């Protein structure tokens, strides 16, 4: 199994997602609860800059004044639950009025943020109402954004992000609704992980663009009770491939049927069944995270990676799926489904 090759491919993609062409401006619908495919096509390219400078350049080219950029210098070994984000401002016309619009772009995963992606319930509680990792990140962005909103008169707020950034933007939309009302808040998220559990309050101004063939949109697992804030706009795609992806993601549910077992149930690396000397599913995902963050050396990957796990281990099916994804993001059928280029192509169909 070529686990290290997959990890390298994932890291390279996270550091350098190819950018996509900008649509003709950002045209907000009169009502924030009215879904606009044109707005989705317009904002998606702005969520692909990834680096601090690239994001600032994209926004400046579209006439935005960049007001703040935070958390871009996060160390690769920093496991804290934050997201990098950019706040920018532009005057726009809406229903005959000129109003300030604050655009918030939340960056997708980079380096140490892989730790946070897999630590979705730091409390280890089976009763948590949120994906806590994404909620903590959204609260951090909200606190940084609030002063800019409060400094404006009658502002509009548009929030967006891709992947990890989408999960944060999804919950940020909810926080903004609670504080400012939904009428002036627009949230468009892409490749969005799940973020909430239990009863989900209505957030009609939050739209999540979902590719049914993208495994990132299936984590944390629906089997653990997770869903998303707002309305899912499910893009049309290959149902056969979507079924294969759902089946693959289901392997994790078999290893850990609930949140406490994800963090507490240890599986043997050398045989089937449980073993106190083995690893939990969370520890296995953190091992993968170390590779994604570039903090695991070759020795770590060889001794703690696929080569140390027998075909009889409960983890073998998971690593078999990982091995199928070792071709890299550009040429692998499943990994390619997560790219913003794929989302834009599906939006244009």
Short mmCIF file of C-alpha atoms in Angstrom, two decimals:
data_model
loop_
_atom_site.label_atom_id
_atom_site.label_comp_id
_atom_site.label_asym_id
_atom_site.label_seq_id
_atom_site.Cartn_x
_atom_site.Cartn_y
_atom_site.Cartn_z
CA UNK A 1 0.00 0.00 0.00
CA UNK A 2 1.33 3.40 -0.96
CA UNK A 3 0.14 5.51 1.97
CA UNK A 4 3.11 7.88 1.87
CA UNK A 5 2.47 8.61 -1.81
CA UNK A 6 -1.13 9.56 -1.05
CA UNK A 7 -0.09 11.82 1.82
CA UNK A 8 2.39 13.62 -0.40
CA UNK A 9 -0.25 14.13 -3.09
CA UNK A 10 -2.75 15.50 -0.58
CA UNK A 11 -0.23 17.93 0.90
CA UNK A 12 0.84 19.25 -2.50
CA UNK A 13 -2.78 19.81 -3.42
CA UNK A 14 -3.52 21.62 -0.16
CA UNK A 15 -0.56 23.95 -0.68
CA UNK A 16 -1.23 24.74 -4.32
CA UNK A 17 -4.82 24.33 -5.45
CA UNK A 18 -4.99 25.55 -9.06
CA UNK A 19 -6.98 28.72 -9.33
CA UNK A 20 -10.01 29.11 -11.55
CA UNK A 21 -11.14 32.00 -13.68
CA UNK A 22 -13.16 34.76 -12.06
CA UNK A 23 -16.75 35.22 -13.16
CA UNK A 24 -18.21 38.61 -14.02
CA UNK A 25 -18.32 40.25 -10.59
CA UNK A 26 -20.46 39.34 -7.59
CA UNK A 27 -24.17 39.85 -8.12
CA UNK A 28 -26.15 39.44 -4.90
CA UNK A 29 -29.83 38.53 -5.17
CA UNK A 30 -32.23 40.92 -3.48
CA UNK A 31 -33.04 38.35 -0.80
CA UNK A 32 -30.34 36.48 1.07
CA UNK A 33 -32.55 33.36 1.22
CA UNK A 34 -32.80 33.23 -2.58
CA UNK A 35 -30.19 30.85 -3.98
CA UNK A 36 -28.17 32.27 -6.89
CA UNK A 37 -26.09 29.95 -9.05
CA UNK A 38 -24.47 33.05 -10.57
CA UNK A 39 -23.33 34.26 -7.14
CA UNK A 40 -21.97 30.78 -6.42
CA UNK A 41 -19.97 30.85 -9.65
CA UNK A 42 -18.74 34.34 -8.84
CA UNK A 43 -17.54 33.74 -5.30
CA UNK A 44 -16.00 30.26 -5.73
CA UNK A 45 -12.87 31.54 -7.54
CA UNK A 46 -12.23 33.99 -4.69
CA UNK A 47 -12.06 31.06 -2.25
CA UNK A 48 -9.16 29.36 -4.07
CA UNK A 49 -6.27 31.76 -3.46
CA UNK A 50 -5.14 29.73 -0.43
CA UNK A 51 -2.03 31.78 0.45
CA UNK A 52 -2.26 35.19 2.10
CA UNK A 53 -0.78 37.08 -0.86
CA UNK A 54 -2.71 35.15 -3.52
CA UNK A 55 -6.03 35.75 -1.76
CA UNK A 56 -5.28 39.45 -1.34
CA UNK A 57 -4.38 39.70 -5.03
CA UNK A 58 -7.60 37.99 -6.12
CA UNK A 59 -9.71 40.31 -4.02
CA UNK A 60 -7.83 43.47 -4.99
CA UNK A 61 -8.25 42.58 -8.67
CA UNK A 62 -12.01 42.52 -8.09
CA UNK A 63 -12.03 45.98 -6.52
CA UNK A 64 -12.05 44.95 -2.86
CA UNK A 65 -10.12 46.70 -0.14
CA UNK A 66 -8.45 44.07 2.04
CA UNK A 67 -9.09 44.97 5.68
CA UNK A 68 -7.61 42.04 7.59
CA UNK A 69 -5.91 38.66 7.10
CA UNK A 70 -5.51 36.38 10.11
CA UNK A 71 -4.02 32.98 11.04
CA UNK A 72 -2.02 32.51 7.83
CA UNK A 73 1.25 32.04 9.72
CA UNK A 74 0.06 29.02 11.71
CA UNK A 75 2.86 26.53 12.40
CA UNK A 76 2.69 23.07 10.85
CA UNK A 77 2.62 21.42 14.30
CA UNK A 78 -0.03 23.75 15.76
CA UNK A 79 -3.16 21.65 16.53
CA UNK A 80 -5.37 24.60 17.57
CA UNK A 81 -8.84 24.90 16.08
CA UNK A 82 -8.56 28.02 13.92
CA UNK A 83 -8.85 28.86 10.23
CA UNK A 84 -7.00 31.44 8.17
CA UNK A 85 -9.35 34.09 6.85
CA UNK A 86 -9.47 37.35 4.90
CA UNK A 87 -11.91 40.24 5.36
CA UNK A 88 -12.38 42.65 2.46
CA UNK A 89 -14.75 45.52 1.66
CA UNK A 90 -16.43 46.91 -1.44
CA UNK A 91 -19.35 49.25 -2.10
CA UNK A 92 -22.11 47.59 -4.13
CA UNK A 93 -25.55 48.44 -5.50
CA UNK A 94 -28.48 46.40 -4.22
CA UNK A 95 -32.10 47.31 -4.87
CA UNK A 96 -31.13 50.86 -5.80
CA UNK A 97 -29.07 51.46 -2.68
CA UNK A 98 -25.30 51.72 -2.31
CA UNK A 99 -24.22 49.62 0.63
CA UNK A 100 -20.88 48.43 2.02
CA UNK A 101 -20.30 44.71 1.53
CA UNK A 102 -17.87 42.84 3.74
CA UNK A 103 -16.57 39.69 2.07
CA UNK A 104 -15.12 36.97 4.30
CA UNK A 105 -13.07 34.25 2.63
CA UNK A 106 -12.07 31.34 4.88
CA UNK A 107 -9.08 29.33 3.68
CA UNK A 108 -9.14 25.57 3.20
CA UNK A 109 -6.83 23.16 4.99
CA UNK A 110 -3.10 23.71 5.21
CA UNK A 111 -0.34 22.01 7.23
CA UNK A 112 -1.20 21.58 10.92
CA UNK A 113 -4.90 22.19 10.27
CA UNK A 114 -5.18 18.52 9.27
CA UNK A 115 -4.97 17.70 12.98
CA UNK A 116 -8.03 19.84 13.65
CA UNK A 117 -9.96 18.33 10.74
CA UNK A 118 -9.82 14.87 12.33
CA UNK A 119 -10.32 16.06 15.93
CA UNK A 120 -13.95 16.98 15.34
CA UNK A 121 -15.03 16.43 18.97
CA UNK A 122 -12.21 17.57 21.29
CA UNK A 123 -14.57 17.00 24.22
CA UNK A 124 -14.84 13.32 23.16
CA UNK A 125 -18.50 13.63 24.10
CA UNK A 126 -21.23 11.72 22.36
CA UNK A 127 -23.64 14.53 23.23
CA UNK A 128 -21.91 17.43 21.45
CA UNK A 129 -24.25 19.46 19.23
CA UNK A 130 -21.54 20.63 16.82
CA UNK A 131 -18.38 19.57 15.08
CA UNK A 132 -16.49 21.39 17.79
CA UNK A 133 -13.30 21.85 15.76
CA UNK A 134 -15.17 23.84 13.12
CA UNK A 135 -17.29 25.70 15.68
CA UNK A 136 -14.20 26.94 17.54
CA UNK A 137 -12.72 28.15 14.24
CA UNK A 138 -15.98 29.89 13.28
CA UNK A 139 -16.16 31.63 16.67
CA UNK A 140 -12.61 32.89 16.18
CA UNK A 141 -13.49 34.36 12.77
CA UNK A 142 -16.72 35.86 14.16
CA UNK A 143 -14.83 37.70 16.89
CA UNK A 144 -12.37 39.09 14.34
CA UNK A 145 -15.14 40.10 11.94
CA UNK A 146 -17.53 41.69 14.41
CA UNK A 147 -15.59 44.94 14.82
CA UNK A 148 -15.61 45.53 11.06
CA UNK A 149 -19.35 44.90 10.78
CA UNK A 150 -20.11 47.16 13.73
CA UNK A 151 -18.03 49.97 12.18
CA UNK A 152 -20.24 50.09 9.07
CA UNK A 153 -23.72 51.50 8.45
CA UNK A 154 -26.21 48.96 7.07
CA UNK A 155 -23.58 46.54 5.76
CA UNK A 156 -24.04 43.35 3.77
CA UNK A 157 -21.89 40.34 4.66
CA UNK A 158 -20.92 37.60 2.22
CA UNK A 159 -19.15 34.55 3.68
CA UNK A 160 -17.53 31.78 1.66
CA UNK A 161 -14.94 29.02 1.80
CA UNK A 162 -13.94 25.69 0.31
CA UNK A 163 -13.44 22.41 2.25
CA UNK A 164 -12.31 23.19 5.83
CA UNK A 165 -13.01 26.84 5.04
CA UNK A 166 -16.52 25.85 3.99
CA UNK A 167 -17.22 24.12 7.31
CA UNK A 168 -16.10 27.24 9.16
CA UNK A 169 -18.12 29.50 6.84
CA UNK A 170 -21.17 27.28 7.31
CA UNK A 171 -21.16 27.80 11.09
CA UNK A 172 -20.07 31.43 10.74
CA UNK A 173 -23.27 32.04 8.77
CA UNK A 174 -25.25 30.70 11.71
CA UNK A 175 -23.37 32.90 14.20
CA UNK A 176 -23.88 36.00 12.05
CA UNK A 177 -27.60 35.26 11.74
CA UNK A 178 -27.93 35.05 15.51
CA UNK A 179 -26.20 38.40 16.03
CA UNK A 180 -27.28 40.48 13.01
CA UNK A 181 -30.26 38.69 11.46
CA UNK A 182 -30.23 36.73 8.22
CA UNK A 183 -31.55 39.44 5.88
CA UNK A 184 -28.12 41.02 5.26
CA UNK A 185 -26.00 37.86 5.54
CA UNK A 186 -25.18 35.66 2.54
CA UNK A 187 -23.26 32.41 2.97
CA UNK A 188 -22.09 30.19 0.08
CA UNK A 189 -19.92 27.21 0.96
CA UNK A 190 -18.25 24.63 -1.29
CA UNK A 191 -17.25 21.01 -0.58
CA UNK A 192 -18.62 21.45 2.91
CA UNK A 193 -18.00 18.93 5.70
CA UNK A 194 -20.80 18.29 8.17
CA UNK A 195 -20.92 20.68 11.12
CA UNK A 196 -23.90 20.09 13.46
CA UNK A 197 -25.73 17.26 15.21
CA UNK A 198 -29.31 16.80 16.32
CA UNK A 199 -32.00 19.32 15.47
CA UNK A 200 -30.71 21.93 13.03
CA UNK A 201 -32.22 25.41 13.20
CA UNK A 202 -33.34 27.03 9.97
CA UNK A 203 -30.70 29.17 8.24
CA UNK A 204 -32.31 29.87 4.85
CA UNK A 205 -29.49 32.19 3.77
CA UNK A 206 -26.76 29.52 4.04
CA UNK A 207 -26.20 27.46 0.88
CA UNK A 208 -23.81 24.52 0.72
CA UNK A 209 -22.67 23.38 -2.71
CA UNK A 210 -22.21 19.60 -2.46
CA UNK A 211 -20.71 17.19 -4.98
CA UNK A 212 -22.19 13.76 -4.10
CA UNK A 213 -18.93 12.12 -5.24
CA UNK A 214 -16.77 14.16 -2.84
CA UNK A 215 -15.88 12.20 0.34
CA UNK A 216 -14.97 15.37 2.26
CA UNK A 217 -18.66 16.33 2.36
CA UNK A 218 -19.39 13.06 4.23
CA UNK A 219 -17.17 13.80 7.25
CA UNK A 220 -17.78 13.76 10.17
CA UNK A 221 -20.09 10.84 9.50
CA UNK A 222 -23.85 11.09 9.15
CA UNK A 223 -23.87 7.78 11.05
CA UNK A 224 -22.61 9.77 14.05
CA UNK A 225 -25.53 12.20 13.69
CA UNK A 226 -23.83 14.99 11.72
CA UNK A 227 -25.48 17.26 9.15
CA UNK A 228 -25.01 20.83 7.89
CA UNK A 229 -26.48 24.23 8.69
CA UNK A 230 -28.58 25.69 5.88
CA UNK A 231 -29.61 24.26 2.52
CA UNK A 232 -27.58 21.71 0.59
CA UNK A 233 -27.44 22.34 -3.15
CA UNK A 234 -26.52 18.85 -4.38
CA UNK A 235 -24.87 19.05 -7.77
CA UNK A 236 -25.64 16.42 -10.39
CA UNK A 237 -22.88 13.85 -10.83
CA UNK A 238 -22.14 10.15 -11.43
CA UNK A 239 -24.38 8.17 -9.05
CA UNK A 240 -22.30 5.00 -9.47
CA UNK A 241 -19.18 6.82 -8.31
CA UNK A 242 -21.14 8.48 -5.50
CA UNK A 243 -22.26 5.06 -4.24
CA UNK A 244 -18.67 3.81 -4.28
CA UNK A 245 -17.53 6.81 -2.26
CA UNK A 246 -20.33 6.34 0.29
CA UNK A 247 -19.35 2.70 0.66
CA UNK A 248 -15.72 3.65 1.25
CA UNK A 249 -16.58 6.27 3.87
CA UNK A 250 -18.77 3.68 5.58
CA UNK A 251 -15.65 1.69 6.47
CA UNK A 252 -14.86 4.25 9.17
CA UNK A 253 -18.36 3.86 10.62
CA UNK A 254 -17.70 0.13 10.95
CA UNK A 255 -14.48 0.84 12.87
CA UNK A 256 -16.10 3.45 15.13
CA UNK A 257 -19.92 3.35 15.29
CA UNK A 258 -20.11 6.44 17.51
CA UNK A 259 -18.01 9.35 18.78
CA UNK A 260 -16.76 7.74 22.02
CA UNK A 261 -15.55 4.65 20.11
CA UNK A 262 -13.79 6.87 17.56
CA UNK A 263 -11.69 8.30 20.39
CA UNK A 264 -11.58 5.34 22.78
CA UNK A 265 -11.88 1.98 21.00
CA UNK A 266 -8.49 0.48 20.09
CA UNK A 267 -8.05 -1.99 17.23
CA UNK A 268 -5.17 -4.42 16.81
CA UNK A 269 -2.63 -3.68 14.09
CA UNK A 270 -1.70 -7.34 13.62
CA UNK A 271 -4.99 -9.24 13.87
CA UNK A 272 -8.74 -8.76 13.81
CA UNK A 273 -10.48 -7.36 16.84
CA UNK A 274 -9.79 -4.99 19.71
CA UNK A 275 -6.44 -4.64 21.44
CA UNK A 276 -5.39 -2.25 24.22
CA UNK A 277 -1.96 -2.09 22.57
CA UNK A 278 -3.48 -1.07 19.24
CA UNK A 279 -4.72 2.27 17.92
CA UNK A 280 -8.03 4.10 18.07
CA UNK A 281 -9.59 5.31 14.83
CA UNK A 282 -8.74 8.85 15.93
CA UNK A 283 -5.08 7.89 16.45
CA UNK A 284 -5.02 6.30 13.00
CA UNK A 285 -6.41 9.50 11.47
CA UNK A 286 -3.84 11.57 13.38
CA UNK A 287 -1.11 9.38 11.95
CA UNK A 288 -2.41 10.28 8.52
CA UNK A 289 -2.62 13.93 9.62
CA UNK A 290 1.08 13.94 10.52
CA UNK A 291 1.86 12.93 6.98
CA UNK A 292 -0.51 15.51 5.54
CA UNK A 293 1.06 18.22 7.70
CA UNK A 294 4.57 17.15 6.68
CA UNK A 295 5.63 16.49 10.28
CA UNK A 296 6.08 12.70 10.05
CA UNK A 297 9.47 11.42 8.99
CA UNK A 298 10.06 8.43 6.74
CA UNK A 299 10.68 6.20 9.78
CA UNK A 300 7.34 7.19 11.30
CA UNK A 301 5.47 6.36 8.13
CA UNK A 302 7.24 3.02 7.67
CA UNK A 303 6.80 1.79 11.24
CA UNK A 304 3.41 3.29 12.08
CA UNK A 305 1.95 3.32 8.57
CA UNK A 306 0.53 0.76 6.20
CA UNK A 307 3.53 -1.57 6.43
CA UNK A 308 2.93 -2.15 10.16
CA UNK A 309 -0.71 -3.18 9.70
CA UNK A 310 -1.55 -6.74 8.70
CA UNK A 311 -4.25 -7.79 6.27
CA UNK A 312 -6.19 -9.23 9.22
CA UNK A 313 -6.35 -5.94 11.14
CA UNK A 314 -9.67 -4.10 11.38
CA UNK A 315 -7.81 -1.15 9.81
CA UNK A 316 -6.92 -3.12 6.65
CA UNK A 317 -10.11 -2.13 4.72
CA UNK A 318 -9.47 1.54 5.53
CA UNK A 319 -5.89 1.35 4.27
CA UNK A 320 -7.05 -0.55 1.21
CA UNK A 321 -9.24 2.43 0.35
CA UNK A 322 -6.32 4.78 1.04
CA UNK A 323 -4.16 2.76 -1.35
CA UNK A 324 -6.70 3.22 -4.14
CA UNK A 325 -6.35 6.99 -3.72
CA UNK A 326 -2.58 7.02 -4.23
CA UNK A 327 -2.59 8.44 -7.74
CA UNK A 328 -2.65 12.10 -6.73
CA UNK A 329 -5.31 14.81 -7.02
CA UNK A 330 -4.82 15.58 -10.69
CA UNK A 331 -5.39 12.06 -12.04
CA UNK A 332 -7.36 10.19 -9.34
CA UNK A 333 -11.07 9.86 -10.02
CA UNK A 334 -12.22 10.28 -6.41
CA UNK A 335 -9.69 12.84 -5.18
CA UNK A 336 -10.42 15.02 -8.21
CA UNK A 337 -14.04 15.33 -7.07
CA UNK A 338 -12.98 17.63 -4.21
CA UNK A 339 -11.24 20.24 -6.36
CA UNK A 340 -12.87 23.66 -6.85
CA UNK A 341 -12.44 23.22 -10.61
CA UNK A 342 -14.73 20.20 -10.41
CA UNK A 343 -17.30 22.18 -8.45
CA UNK A 344 -17.25 25.00 -10.99
CA UNK A 345 -17.63 22.51 -13.87
CA UNK A 346 -20.63 20.93 -12.16
CA UNK A 347 -22.13 24.37 -11.53
CA UNK A 348 -21.78 25.19 -15.22
CA UNK A 349 -23.57 22.04 -16.39
#
